[in-house]
Amino acid sequence: MRRRLFPSILALATVASLSSEVQAGKYDLDLTPLGSVDADGNVTPDRAAFRSIASELGTVIAPKPADPGDSLGLSGFAVSADLTLNTITSDASYWQETTTGSSPDKIAPTVQIMGRKGLWPGIEIGAGASHLFDSKLWAINGYGKLALHEGFHHLPIPTIALRGMFSQVLGSKDFKMTTASIGAVISHVFGVGSTVNLTPYIGYQALFVIARTGVIDSTPGTDEYNGETLPCENGDPDCTVTSEFVFEKQRVLRHRPYFGFRMIFAVLRVGFEAMIVPAGASSQTIEGQSLKDGSGLQQQYTFTFGLDF
């Protein structure tokens, strides 16, 4: 029975893998439309649109804190699964033009798996992964926290902690993205009925998104290696369309204030966190062109479930 079962499972996994490669999700990006070809065959990349979509996508997939300021302690360890409902400006042209599947929704859900380990004194580290549903995009996450002071649970003195997080996005052959954030959180523990530990918290993150691309083919239906070319629209018979372009590295800053709470009963932890991210306002100059982040206001609501040991 086992000999028959294993090949069947392997075959189903192979079919699922091939199907996911063929079918593009709502949030899988094709950046080719952001390169406009003029009559002389020259490609001009829409760097402002790329900056805006990188800003919103980076905000969506960057790791969420989903945790108050207190550290786990020297022997503490925690694992959690966090489901986040993220809003995007789905009707903006930079989303409508670049998503390869059906039209994107305003809500882009993500899931985050994190493991955290407490160290002494007041130091906590962690690692995990995030995935954007209906896409091939994943992110490998890292995490560190330093509680400046904690343990005053019987006094009206909050815990104050500094936290840093980073991620590397995977799953797109053209799109390259790294995120990093640094911020602070204030929290205080309340006992409820001597069995439940309730910790409300409030914090802020400065999120940095670094995005670029590899070489993008502006004529995906033409095989230059076989001598195929696409003529220019200027009527010159010797003129052909430029086949490749890139988006240079762009650095985006987003501000992420947030608040939430965590409850622990025995070893079970549940929590909720809300982030309200103002519209992008950072700018950068590339080749004399001033590029402003045109991303819209984003909201992120995270529901977390896990275990504390």
Coordinates of C-alpha atoms in Angstrom, one line a residue, residues 108-255:
A108 CA -4.2 41.3 -0.8
P109 CA -3.9 38.6 2.0
T110 CA -0.5 37.4 3.2
V111 CA 0.5 34.7 5.7
Q112 CA 3.6 34.9 7.9
I113 CA 5.2 32.1 9.9
M114 CA 7.6 33.2 12.6
G115 CA 9.8 31.5 15.3
R116 CA 11.2 33.6 18.1
K117 CA 13.8 32.8 20.7
G118 CA 14.6 34.8 23.9
L119 CA 18.1 35.5 24.9
W120 CA 19.6 37.3 27.9
P121 CA 19.3 40.2 28.8
G122 CA 16.1 41.4 27.1
I123 CA 17.3 40.3 23.6
E124 CA 15.1 38.3 21.2
I125 CA 15.8 37.0 17.7
G126 CA 13.6 35.3 15.2
A127 CA 13.2 34.1 11.6
G128 CA 10.4 33.0 9.3
A129 CA 8.8 33.4 6.0
S130 CA 5.9 35.3 4.4
H131 CA 3.7 34.5 1.3
L132 CA 1.4 36.7 -0.8
F133 CA -1.6 34.6 -1.6
D134 CA -2.5 34.2 -5.3
S135 CA 1.1 34.7 -6.3
K136 CA 4.5 33.0 -6.4
L137 CA 6.0 35.6 -4.1
W138 CA 7.6 34.5 -0.9
A139 CA 9.9 36.4 1.5
I140 CA 12.5 35.1 3.9
N141 CA 12.3 37.1 7.1
G142 CA 14.7 37.9 10.0
Y143 CA 13.9 39.7 13.3
G144 CA 15.6 41.1 16.3
K145 CA 14.3 42.9 19.4
L146 CA 16.0 44.6 22.4
A147 CA 13.9 45.4 25.4
L148 CA 15.4 48.5 27.0
H149 CA 13.6 47.8 30.2
E150 CA 10.9 45.3 31.1
G151 CA 9.4 43.3 34.0
F152 CA 7.6 46.2 35.8
H153 CA 4.3 44.3 35.4
H154 CA 3.0 45.3 38.9
L155 CA 3.7 49.0 38.4
P156 CA 2.3 51.5 35.8
I157 CA 5.6 51.5 33.9
P158 CA 5.5 50.3 30.3
T159 CA 8.0 48.1 28.5
I160 CA 10.0 49.9 25.8
A161 CA 11.7 48.0 23.1
L162 CA 13.6 48.6 19.9
R163 CA 12.9 46.2 17.0
G164 CA 14.5 45.6 13.6
M165 CA 13.2 43.3 10.8
F166 CA 14.3 42.5 7.2
S167 CA 13.2 40.3 4.3
Q168 CA 14.4 39.1 1.0
V169 CA 11.6 38.6 -1.6
L170 CA 11.7 35.5 -3.8
G171 CA 9.6 34.1 -6.6
S172 CA 9.9 36.6 -9.4
K173 CA 12.6 36.2 -12.1
D174 CA 12.7 39.9 -12.9
F175 CA 11.7 41.7 -9.7
K176 CA 14.3 42.0 -7.0
M177 CA 13.3 43.4 -3.6
T178 CA 14.7 43.7 -0.1
T179 CA 12.9 45.3 2.9
A180 CA 14.3 46.5 6.2
S181 CA 12.6 48.2 9.1
I182 CA 13.5 49.7 12.4
G183 CA 11.2 51.0 15.1
A184 CA 10.1 51.1 18.7
V185 CA 7.2 49.6 20.7
I186 CA 5.6 50.4 24.0
S187 CA 3.5 47.8 25.8
H188 CA 2.3 46.8 29.3
V189 CA 1.1 43.4 30.7
F190 CA -2.2 43.0 32.5
G191 CA -3.3 39.9 34.3
V192 CA -6.9 38.9 33.7
G193 CA -8.5 36.5 36.2
S194 CA -5.0 35.1 37.1
T195 CA -5.2 32.9 34.1
V196 CA -4.9 35.2 31.0
N197 CA -2.1 37.5 30.2
L198 CA -3.3 40.5 28.2
T199 CA -0.7 42.9 26.6
P200 CA -1.8 45.9 24.6
Y201 CA 0.9 47.7 22.6
I202 CA 1.6 50.6 20.3
G203 CA 4.6 51.2 18.0
Y204 CA 6.1 52.7 14.9
Q205 CA 8.3 51.3 12.1
A206 CA 10.3 53.1 9.4
L207 CA 10.2 50.7 6.5
F208 CA 12.8 50.8 3.8
V209 CA 12.1 49.1 0.5
I210 CA 14.9 48.5 -2.0
A211 CA 13.8 47.4 -5.4
R212 CA 15.3 46.8 -8.8
T213 CA 14.9 44.5 -11.8
G214 CA 17.0 42.3 -14.0
V215 CA 16.9 42.7 -17.7
I216 CA 13.4 42.9 -19.1
D217 CA 12.5 42.1 -22.7
S218 CA 10.4 44.8 -24.3
T219 CA 9.5 42.4 -27.2
P220 CA 8.6 39.2 -25.5
G221 CA 6.9 37.8 -28.7
T222 CA 10.1 38.3 -30.7
D223 CA 13.1 35.9 -30.6
E224 CA 16.1 38.0 -31.4
Y225 CA 18.4 35.0 -31.2
N226 CA 16.7 33.5 -34.2
G227 CA 17.1 36.7 -36.1
E228 CA 13.6 38.0 -35.5
T229 CA 13.2 41.8 -35.2
L230 CA 10.3 44.2 -34.6
P231 CA 10.3 47.2 -37.0
C232 CA 10.0 50.7 -35.7
E233 CA 6.9 52.8 -36.3
N234 CA 9.0 55.6 -38.0
G235 CA 9.0 53.8 -41.3
D236 CA 12.8 53.4 -41.5
P237 CA 13.3 49.8 -42.8
D238 CA 16.7 49.5 -41.0
C239 CA 15.2 50.5 -37.6
T240 CA 14.3 47.8 -35.1
V241 CA 12.8 48.1 -31.6
T242 CA 15.2 48.0 -28.7
S243 CA 14.7 44.6 -27.0
E244 CA 15.8 45.2 -23.4
F245 CA 15.5 47.6 -20.5
V246 CA 16.0 47.6 -16.7
F247 CA 14.7 49.5 -13.7
E248 CA 17.6 50.8 -11.6
K249 CA 17.7 50.4 -7.9
Q250 CA 15.2 52.5 -6.0
R251 CA 14.9 53.1 -2.3
V252 CA 11.5 53.8 -0.8
L253 CA 10.6 54.9 2.7
R254 CA 7.2 54.2 4.2
H255 CA 6.0 55.0 7.7

